[in-house]
Amino acid sequence: MLNIILFGPPGSGKGTQALKLKLKYALIHISTGDIFRAEISSQSSLGQELKSYMDHGQLVPDELTFRVLKSYFGENELQKSQGIIFDGFPRTLPQAEALDTFLSERNEPIQVVLSLLVNEDEVVSRIMLRGQTSGRSDDNDETIVRKRMQVYREQTFPLAAYYTSQKKYVELNGEGSIEEVFTALSNHIDRTLALTESADMV
Ligand code: B4P
């Protein structure tokens, strides 16, 4: 099993890279942003509630995030795969702790947290560019995009220390081309896989 977290600020390329890594390593891709957007498209009252946070650049509160994920896992049994790539989750300490509990019950811990480093101006320009075609209301307004960065720094970045203390946190330059970043991520994953296999043989 290979369980990975892709970590980094909004617009750092987590979603872009997760789709490529999913195909290369036959992983299940879990993106809380995508799960929330699917709920919003269904026009449920829960979706309206999610939208009210996302449109303002705020995190969805943990209690609501857990409720949505619980119902998602209820409907989508985790099939057998080589592992899971988590994209945009966890984003707070309670989410990280809940994920650790969930995975340790399955005896399938996170092996590595790959963090994409991208400076704020680059992130803002990528997201504003995506906003021209994505139809995402959280991508259109620079004030909201900068608010998302502030929320990342205050609420999500502290998880770097949490995973560093577990010796799982690795930083990578996220500012190259999509292919360059993909190669760097793949190299780290290959190293992680080799280490896991040699530990299994002992
Ligand atoms: P997400 O859906 O996770 O979205 P994201 O942060 O915008 O993006 P990501 O890093 O995946 O960027 P992407 O690859 O698409 O979150 C949206 C919102 O949902 C959050 O603000 C929050 O409100 C809520 N939410 C989600 N999960 C939550 C949780 N666990 N708890 C609470 N709230 C939660 O890349 C962006 C753009 O850059 C794309 O256009 C891409 O083409 C481009 N790009 C990517 N890599 C590039 C590169 N190397 N060079 C140039 N451009 C690149």
Tab-separated table of C-alpha atoms and ligand atoms in Angstrom:
chain	number	residue	atom	x	y	z
A	1	MET	CA	0.000	0.000	0.000
A	2	LEU	CA	1.110	3.518	-0.776
A	3	ASN	CA	-0.801	6.237	1.064
A	4	ILE	CA	0.273	9.773	0.170
A	5	ILE	CA	-0.869	13.257	1.116
A	6	LEU	CA	-0.341	16.016	-1.440
A	7	PHE	CA	0.070	19.189	0.586
A	8	GLY	CA	0.454	22.851	-0.337
A	9	PRO	CA	-1.341	26.174	-0.747
A	10	PRO	CA	-4.418	26.587	-2.949
A	11	GLY	CA	-3.415	26.514	-6.589
A	12	SER	CA	-0.070	24.843	-5.877
A	13	GLY	CA	-0.936	22.027	-8.284
A	14	LYS	CA	-2.271	19.400	-5.874
A	15	GLY	CA	-5.293	18.543	-8.004
A	16	THR	CA	-3.315	18.671	-11.266
A	17	GLN	CA	-0.585	16.358	-9.978
A	18	ALA	CA	-2.953	14.020	-8.095
A	19	LEU	CA	-4.731	13.141	-11.359
A	20	LYS	CA	-1.414	12.210	-13.004
A	21	LEU	CA	-0.083	10.283	-9.990
A	22	LYS	CA	-3.354	8.400	-9.639
A	23	LEU	CA	-2.907	7.007	-13.151
A	24	LYS	CA	0.807	6.267	-12.835
A	25	TYR	CA	0.582	4.413	-9.493
A	26	ALA	CA	-3.017	3.052	-9.701
A	27	LEU	CA	-4.103	5.013	-6.635
A	28	ILE	CA	-7.537	6.015	-5.401
A	29	HIS	CA	-7.766	9.826	-5.535
A	30	ILE	CA	-9.606	11.547	-2.706
A	31	SER	CA	-10.034	15.301	-3.157
A	32	THR	CA	-12.264	16.952	-0.565
A	33	GLY	CA	-12.596	19.984	-2.878
A	34	ASP	CA	-14.002	17.756	-5.657
A	35	ILE	CA	-16.312	15.928	-3.215
A	36	PHE	CA	-17.632	19.273	-1.943
A	37	ARG	CA	-18.119	20.638	-5.491
A	38	ALA	CA	-20.090	17.493	-6.461
A	39	GLU	CA	-22.349	18.035	-3.424
A	40	ILE	CA	-22.816	21.700	-4.436
A	41	SER	CA	-23.776	20.651	-8.003
A	42	SER	CA	-26.459	18.353	-6.605
A	43	GLN	CA	-28.118	21.536	-5.234
A	44	SER	CA	-28.746	19.939	-1.844
A	45	SER	CA	-29.084	22.095	1.274
A	46	LEU	CA	-25.796	20.587	2.456
A	47	GLY	CA	-24.230	21.807	-0.818
A	48	GLN	CA	-25.559	25.333	-0.155
A	49	GLU	CA	-23.927	25.259	3.260
A	50	LEU	CA	-20.570	24.124	1.797
A	51	LYS	CA	-20.760	26.828	-0.871
A	52	SER	CA	-21.291	29.558	1.728
A	53	TYR	CA	-17.831	28.792	3.190
A	54	MET	CA	-15.965	28.042	-0.039
A	55	ASP	CA	-17.209	31.191	-1.813
A	56	HIS	CA	-15.699	33.287	0.984
A	57	GLY	CA	-12.318	31.557	0.912
A	58	GLN	CA	-12.923	29.915	4.285
A	59	LEU	CA	-12.359	26.308	5.204
A	60	VAL	CA	-15.444	24.172	5.562
A	61	PRO	CA	-15.734	23.549	9.341
A	62	ASP	CA	-14.315	20.215	10.503
A	63	GLU	CA	-17.650	18.872	11.751
A	64	LEU	CA	-19.227	19.463	8.322
A	65	THR	CA	-16.170	18.078	6.480
A	66	PHE	CA	-16.357	14.873	8.561
A	67	ARG	CA	-20.122	14.570	7.906
A	68	VAL	CA	-19.622	14.843	4.124
A	69	LEU	CA	-16.692	12.396	4.128
A	70	LYS	CA	-18.622	9.888	6.240
A	71	SER	CA	-21.472	9.867	3.766
A	72	TYR	CA	-18.997	9.719	0.837
A	73	PHE	CA	-17.282	6.637	2.296
A	74	GLY	CA	-20.691	5.128	3.085
A	75	GLU	CA	-21.567	5.300	-0.610
A	76	ASN	CA	-18.102	4.608	-2.096
A	77	GLU	CA	-16.500	1.530	-0.561
A	78	LEU	CA	-12.718	1.886	-0.858
A	79	GLN	CA	-11.903	-0.670	-3.528
A	80	LYS	CA	-8.676	-2.646	-3.490
A	81	SER	CA	-5.904	-0.515	-4.938
A	82	GLN	CA	-2.222	0.153	-4.514
A	83	GLY	CA	-3.149	2.966	-2.115
A	84	ILE	CA	-4.743	6.374	-1.734
A	85	ILE	CA	-3.649	9.863	-2.729
A	86	PHE	CA	-5.226	12.520	-0.497
A	87	ASP	CA	-5.507	15.912	-2.200
A	88	GLY	CA	-6.545	18.916	-0.104
A	89	PHE	CA	-7.202	16.770	2.962
A	90	PRO	CA	-6.298	17.084	5.801
A	91	ARG	CA	-6.351	20.865	6.133
A	92	THR	CA	-6.534	21.204	9.943
A	93	LEU	CA	-5.025	19.395	12.921
A	94	PRO	CA	-8.317	17.664	13.904
A	95	GLN	CA	-8.612	16.420	10.271
A	96	ALA	CA	-5.030	15.069	10.384
A	97	GLU	CA	-5.674	13.301	13.675
A	98	ALA	CA	-8.944	11.809	12.410
A	99	LEU	CA	-7.186	10.556	9.263
A	100	ASP	CA	-4.410	8.967	11.328
A	101	THR	CA	-7.000	7.184	13.481
A	102	PHE	CA	-8.948	5.975	10.427
A	103	LEU	CA	-5.829	4.661	8.665
A	104	SER	CA	-4.239	3.095	11.727
A	105	GLU	CA	-7.456	1.096	12.279
A	106	ARG	CA	-6.870	-0.311	8.767
A	107	ASN	CA	-3.138	-0.719	9.472
A	108	GLU	CA	-2.402	1.390	6.388
A	109	PRO	CA	-0.674	4.572	7.615
A	110	ILE	CA	0.364	7.585	5.540
A	111	GLN	CA	3.880	6.949	4.222
A	112	VAL	CA	4.757	10.386	2.909
A	113	VAL	CA	3.432	13.959	2.820
A	114	LEU	CA	4.619	15.717	-0.332
A	115	SER	CA	4.407	19.477	0.029
A	116	LEU	CA	4.440	21.714	-3.072
A	117	LEU	CA	6.110	25.084	-2.442
A	118	VAL	CA	4.771	27.916	-4.615
A	119	ASN	CA	4.990	31.635	-3.811
A	120	GLU	CA	1.826	33.635	-3.228
A	121	ASP	CA	1.934	35.774	-6.409
A	122	GLU	CA	2.354	32.664	-8.600
A	123	VAL	CA	-0.570	30.977	-6.818
A	124	VAL	CA	-2.779	34.032	-7.287
A	125	SER	CA	-1.939	34.253	-10.989
A	126	ARG	CA	-2.584	30.509	-11.574
A	127	ILE	CA	-5.934	30.614	-9.776
A	128	MET	CA	-7.096	33.817	-11.504
A	129	LEU	CA	-6.168	32.233	-14.868
A	130	ARG	CA	-8.152	29.094	-13.991
A	131	GLY	CA	-11.025	31.370	-12.894
A	132	GLN	CA	-11.456	32.536	-16.525
A	133	THR	CA	-12.740	29.071	-17.474
A	134	SER	CA	-13.408	27.014	-14.325
A	135	GLY	CA	-16.709	28.625	-13.367
A	136	ARG	CA	-15.508	28.330	-9.738
A	137	SER	CA	-16.716	31.345	-7.785
A	138	ASP	CA	-13.754	31.011	-5.379
A	139	ASP	CA	-11.319	31.493	-8.310
A	140	ASN	CA	-12.579	34.831	-9.661
A	141	ASP	CA	-11.854	37.396	-7.009
A	142	GLU	CA	-8.263	38.212	-6.023
A	143	THR	CA	-9.342	39.252	-2.506
A	144	ILE	CA	-10.919	35.806	-1.965
A	145	VAL	CA	-7.862	34.059	-3.433
A	146	ARG	CA	-5.557	35.975	-1.042
A	147	LYS	CA	-7.932	35.167	1.821
A	148	ARG	CA	-7.543	31.444	0.924
A	149	MET	CA	-3.762	31.880	1.147
A	150	GLN	CA	-4.094	33.524	4.566
A	151	VAL	CA	-6.321	30.680	5.763
A	152	TYR	CA	-3.726	28.207	4.433
A	153	ARG	CA	-0.902	29.920	6.352
A	154	GLU	CA	-2.869	30.127	9.593
A	155	GLN	CA	-4.831	26.866	9.673
A	156	THR	CA	-3.226	24.379	7.284
A	157	PHE	CA	0.518	25.103	7.180
A	158	PRO	CA	0.917	24.156	10.902
A	159	LEU	CA	0.343	20.549	9.749
A	160	ALA	CA	3.886	20.667	8.308
A	161	ALA	CA	5.184	20.469	11.911
A	162	TYR	CA	2.748	17.637	12.718
A	163	TYR	CA	4.027	15.490	9.838
A	164	THR	CA	7.662	16.555	10.346
A	165	SER	CA	7.417	15.136	13.868
A	166	GLN	CA	6.285	11.864	12.229
A	167	LYS	CA	9.274	12.088	9.815
A	168	LYS	CA	6.923	12.019	6.831
A	169	TYR	CA	7.069	15.619	5.553
A	170	VAL	CA	8.978	16.381	2.324
A	171	GLU	CA	9.065	19.781	0.564
A	172	LEU	CA	9.383	20.107	-3.213
A	173	ASN	CA	9.597	23.048	-5.574
A	174	GLY	CA	6.097	23.399	-7.085
A	175	GLU	CA	7.078	26.272	-9.412
A	176	GLY	CA	8.445	24.302	-12.372
A	177	SER	CA	6.351	23.126	-15.311
A	178	ILE	CA	3.628	20.526	-14.666
A	179	GLU	CA	5.952	17.813	-16.084
A	180	GLU	CA	8.936	18.940	-13.976
A	181	VAL	CA	6.875	18.865	-10.786
A	182	PHE	CA	5.433	15.463	-11.775
A	183	THR	CA	8.947	14.042	-12.273
A	184	ALA	CA	10.098	15.356	-8.886
A	185	LEU	CA	7.014	13.896	-7.153
A	186	SER	CA	7.426	10.548	-8.945
A	187	ASN	CA	11.087	10.350	-7.870
A	188	HIS	CA	10.099	10.818	-4.232
A	189	ILE	CA	7.318	8.271	-4.505
A	190	ASP	CA	9.652	5.733	-6.108
A	191	ARG	CA	12.098	6.234	-3.234
A	192	THR	CA	9.300	5.826	-0.695
A	193	LEU	CA	8.126	2.632	-2.421
A	194	ALA	CA	11.670	1.219	-2.455
A	195	LEU	CA	12.083	1.978	1.278
A	196	THR	CA	8.689	0.401	2.086
A	197	GLU	CA	9.543	-2.734	0.103
A	198	SER	CA	12.954	-3.140	1.749
A	199	ALA	CA	11.366	-2.633	5.230
A	200	ASP	CA	8.754	-5.307	4.377
A	201	MET	CA	11.521	-7.783	3.497
A	202	VAL	CA	13.265	-7.425	6.890
B	1	B4P	P1	-9.423	22.557	-3.525
B	1	B4P	O1	-10.426	21.951	-4.399
B	1	B4P	O2	-8.524	21.641	-2.749
B	1	B4P	O3	-8.619	23.498	-4.495
B	1	B4P	P2	-7.338	24.309	-4.648
B	1	B4P	O4	-6.809	24.561	-3.272
B	1	B4P	O5	-7.739	25.493	-5.482
B	1	B4P	O6	-6.282	23.620	-5.530
B	1	B4P	P3	-5.101	22.777	-6.048
B	1	B4P	O7	-3.811	22.931	-5.295
B	1	B4P	O8	-5.631	21.400	-6.189
B	1	B4P	O9	-4.799	23.451	-7.461
B	1	B4P	P4	-4.766	22.890	-8.930
B	1	B4P	O10	-3.918	21.700	-9.109
B	1	B4P	O11	-6.164	22.788	-9.369
B	1	B4P	O12	-10.140	23.508	-2.432
B	1	B4P	C1	-11.160	24.443	-2.725
B	1	B4P	C2	-11.875	24.908	-1.452
B	1	B4P	O13	-12.604	23.798	-0.844
B	1	B4P	C3	-11.002	25.410	-0.282
B	1	B4P	O14	-10.672	26.773	-0.410
B	1	B4P	C4	-11.931	25.146	0.947
B	1	B4P	O15	-12.911	26.148	1.087
B	1	B4P	C5	-12.629	23.855	0.583
B	1	B4P	N1	-11.991	22.639	1.132
B	1	B4P	C6	-11.437	21.632	0.382
B	1	B4P	N2	-10.966	20.649	1.190
B	1	B4P	C7	-11.223	21.038	2.481
B	1	B4P	C8	-10.968	20.454	3.770
B	1	B4P	N3	-10.327	19.294	3.887
B	1	B4P	N4	-11.372	21.115	4.887
B	1	B4P	C9	-12.010	22.288	4.786
B	1	B4P	N5	-12.281	22.905	3.597
B	1	B4P	C10	-11.881	22.304	2.455
B	1	B4P	O16	-4.022	24.056	-9.704
B	1	B4P	C11	-4.545	25.369	-9.830
B	1	B4P	C12	-4.273	25.925	-11.216
B	1	B4P	O17	-2.874	25.976	-11.481
B	1	B4P	C13	-4.878	25.061	-12.334
B	1	B4P	O18	-5.444	25.905	-13.288
B	1	B4P	C14	-3.674	24.336	-12.936
B	1	B4P	O19	-3.816	24.076	-14.332
B	1	B4P	C15	-2.551	25.319	-12.704
B	1	B4P	N6	-1.277	24.651	-12.495
B	1	B4P	C16	-1.078	23.523	-11.765
B	1	B4P	N7	0.246	23.198	-11.769
B	1	B4P	C17	0.877	24.175	-12.513
B	1	B4P	C18	2.254	24.415	-12.879
B	1	B4P	N8	3.239	23.578	-12.487
B	1	B4P	N9	2.528	25.495	-13.622
B	1	B4P	C19	1.553	26.344	-14.002
B	1	B4P	N10	0.231	26.171	-13.704
B	1	B4P	C20	-0.088	25.109	-12.971
